[in-house]
Amino acid sequence: MPEAVSPANPTASFDAEITAALGMRSVVLVGMMGAGKSTIGRRLSSRLRLPFMDADTEIEAAAGMSIPDIFENHGEPHFRDGEARVIARLLEGGPAVLATGGGAFMREETRHRILDKAVSIWLKADADTIMKRVKRRADRPLLQTADPTATVERLISEREPVYQHANITVWSRDAPHEKLTRSSSAVTCCNRWAPGSALCGPACEQRS
């Protein structure tokens, strides 16, 4: 239960109202690799005073190996099966902020479970922004291709029509993380599970 906050701190009061309105629902961040789901998720969890969980980290703990090793040794279908089980378990664990992998929301059963049990936020990023953030990392199995930029553009084209089913969209651009966190926090209140906020601005789109 969040602590009582002073009326002199409207931001803390606002965040506490969001947490109360969420009830037993979690906030689930979806979107492409490099969109900032883990970074924004940690900051958002701090603001809302909810636990933060990273689905990829939980998958690695359950499997006893890294995600690249799972892909290499067992293939993507095996990974997606495990991912679905882990996310289902995490969503049953009470309210939290959960960052998911880029492909998690693409699986129908996982998507329906998230939409049923959580408020979903799509952190939307363009290909240039994503490549700036991931080009120095070698732990992205889906980018081990001859043309990573073309791969990212293809994945965006394939996935965005599905990501659009998320309850809320927040653009993830080259802005300070705290600004993106404030956008994610404010727009959560615009959702039907936390109504009454007038803070939903042009950076976000609300979905029913």
XYZ file of C-alpha atoms in Angstrom:
208
model
C 0.000 0.000 0.000
C 1.578 3.349 -1.027
C 2.330 5.794 1.766
C 0.128 8.827 2.273
C 1.516 11.802 0.390
C 1.444 15.479 1.176
C -0.868 17.734 -0.855
C 2.199 19.934 -1.259
C 3.625 17.284 -3.578
C 1.055 17.021 -6.394
C 3.230 14.715 -8.503
C 3.479 12.133 -5.724
C -0.246 12.468 -5.059
C -0.993 11.987 -8.747
C 1.172 8.863 -8.948
C -0.449 7.447 -5.806
C -3.872 7.965 -7.383
C -2.746 5.996 -10.435
C -1.541 3.121 -8.266
C -4.804 3.066 -6.343
C -6.864 3.160 -9.551
C -4.901 0.274 -11.050
C -5.977 -1.993 -8.206
C -4.654 -5.483 -8.936
C -3.759 -4.677 -12.551
C -0.163 -4.398 -13.664
C 1.302 -1.914 -16.120
C 2.888 -3.805 -19.030
C 5.285 -2.102 -21.437
C 5.364 -3.473 -24.974
C 7.216 -2.450 -28.121
C 10.348 -3.005 -30.139
C 13.790 -3.777 -28.758
C 15.523 -0.534 -27.914
C 12.272 1.342 -27.285
C 13.261 1.846 -23.640
C 10.869 -0.573 -21.955
C 13.266 -1.670 -19.204
C 14.661 1.803 -18.507
C 11.277 3.529 -18.449
C 9.745 0.581 -16.609
C 12.201 0.893 -13.722
C 11.547 4.613 -13.409
C 7.796 4.170 -13.695
C 7.796 1.471 -11.022
C 9.618 3.836 -8.685
C 7.071 6.582 -9.284
C 4.121 4.249 -8.793
C 5.789 2.392 -5.898
C 5.213 -0.937 -7.575
C 7.683 -3.791 -8.131
C 9.523 -3.807 -11.460
C 9.976 -7.023 -13.407
C 11.755 -7.632 -16.689
C 10.289 -10.601 -18.553
C 13.578 -11.376 -20.316
C 15.450 -11.514 -17.010
C 12.788 -13.812 -15.562
C 12.960 -16.061 -18.642
C 16.733 -16.393 -18.285
C 16.360 -17.248 -14.598
C 13.726 -19.893 -15.344
C 15.757 -21.426 -18.181
C 19.131 -21.195 -16.495
C 20.689 -19.700 -19.625
C 20.833 -16.451 -21.544
C 18.294 -15.576 -24.219
C 20.914 -15.771 -27.009
C 21.776 -19.281 -25.774
C 18.096 -20.263 -25.727
C 17.740 -19.110 -29.341
C 20.928 -20.896 -30.391
C 20.301 -24.175 -28.568
C 16.521 -24.496 -28.782
C 15.248 -22.027 -31.385
C 12.778 -19.160 -31.290
C 9.561 -21.259 -30.960
C 10.915 -22.840 -27.751
C 11.816 -19.392 -26.439
C 8.340 -18.016 -27.227
C 6.677 -20.911 -25.404
C 8.740 -20.211 -22.302
C 8.141 -16.480 -22.629
C 4.366 -17.024 -22.677
C 4.525 -19.162 -19.526
C 6.689 -16.672 -17.656
C 4.516 -13.669 -18.533
C 1.380 -15.570 -17.517
C 2.983 -16.315 -14.142
C 4.124 -12.735 -13.617
C 0.681 -11.333 -14.390
C -0.792 -13.540 -11.671
C 1.636 -12.183 -9.087
C -0.149 -8.946 -8.281
C 0.291 -5.368 -9.485
C 3.703 -4.511 -10.896
C 5.380 -2.759 -13.801
C 6.452 -5.371 -16.346
C 8.765 -4.829 -19.317
C 8.313 -7.436 -22.050
C 10.432 -8.541 -24.981
C 9.721 -7.156 -28.430
C 7.974 -10.288 -29.668
C 5.915 -11.100 -26.579
C 2.846 -9.074 -27.569
C 2.833 -10.739 -31.001
C 1.700 -14.048 -29.521
C -2.087 -14.044 -29.415
C -2.539 -15.808 -26.076
C 0.005 -13.543 -24.390
C -1.514 -10.425 -25.939
C -5.018 -11.361 -24.776
C -3.724 -12.136 -21.293
C -1.986 -8.758 -21.058
C -5.055 -6.900 -22.315
C -7.224 -8.767 -19.824
C -5.067 -8.387 -16.725
C -3.063 -5.184 -17.205
C -2.868 -1.699 -18.617
C -0.599 -2.000 -21.651
C 1.632 0.835 -22.858
C 3.247 0.669 -26.285
C 6.544 2.563 -26.326
C 6.677 3.456 -30.000
C 10.045 4.188 -31.607
C 11.196 4.631 -35.188
C 13.964 2.617 -36.828
C 16.616 5.342 -36.489
C 16.022 5.683 -32.750
C 16.097 1.927 -32.247
C 19.323 1.456 -34.201
C 21.065 4.219 -32.242
C 20.238 2.371 -29.052
C 20.969 -1.231 -30.020
C 23.760 -1.061 -32.602
C 26.507 -1.515 -30.002
C 24.863 -4.527 -28.371
C 25.633 -8.065 -29.469
C 22.934 -9.769 -27.376
C 20.004 -9.294 -29.774
C 19.450 -12.650 -31.524
C 17.048 -11.251 -34.115
C 19.649 -8.693 -35.235
C 22.346 -11.241 -36.054
C 21.778 -10.617 -39.771
C 23.710 -9.135 -42.678
C 21.601 -5.953 -42.560
C 20.344 -5.198 -39.031
C 18.721 -1.924 -40.107
C 16.632 -3.703 -42.729
C 15.709 -6.305 -40.116
C 14.515 -3.615 -37.695
C 12.486 -1.925 -40.428
C 10.879 -5.248 -41.344
C 10.063 -6.054 -37.717
C 8.510 -2.613 -37.221
C 6.357 -3.124 -40.316
C 5.229 -6.548 -39.092
C 4.694 -5.672 -35.456
C 3.226 -2.171 -35.366
C -0.273 -3.285 -36.484
C -0.290 -5.634 -33.474
C 1.308 -3.191 -31.020
C -1.561 -0.833 -31.861
C -3.844 -3.082 -29.808
C -2.135 -1.816 -26.642
C -4.305 0.392 -24.449
C -1.944 3.359 -24.646
C 0.756 4.617 -27.005
C 3.684 6.784 -25.870
C 6.296 7.928 -28.386
C 9.807 6.974 -27.295
C 12.127 9.512 -28.848
C 15.543 10.882 -27.965
C 14.189 12.679 -24.910
C 15.285 12.547 -21.273
C 14.151 9.324 -19.614
C 12.357 11.246 -16.872
C 10.262 13.069 -19.480
C 9.226 9.759 -21.047
C 8.476 8.372 -17.597
C 6.238 11.347 -16.827
C 4.431 10.795 -20.124
C 3.916 7.111 -19.326
C 2.720 7.923 -15.811
C 0.355 10.686 -16.911
C -1.153 8.760 -19.772
C -1.858 5.763 -17.553
C -4.332 7.989 -15.730
C -6.074 8.761 -19.020
C -6.888 5.113 -19.447
C -10.299 3.764 -18.550
C -8.820 2.058 -15.449
C -7.679 5.384 -14.023
C -10.103 7.997 -15.388
C -10.424 11.661 -14.675
C -6.998 12.991 -15.591
C -6.618 16.047 -17.803
C -2.899 15.447 -18.279
C -3.066 13.331 -21.400
C -1.242 15.435 -23.962
C -0.164 15.171 -27.604
C 2.661 12.738 -26.808
C 0.193 9.941 -26.249
C -2.790 8.244 -27.752
C -5.431 6.506 -25.630
C -6.964 3.259 -26.800
C -9.993 1.523 -25.376
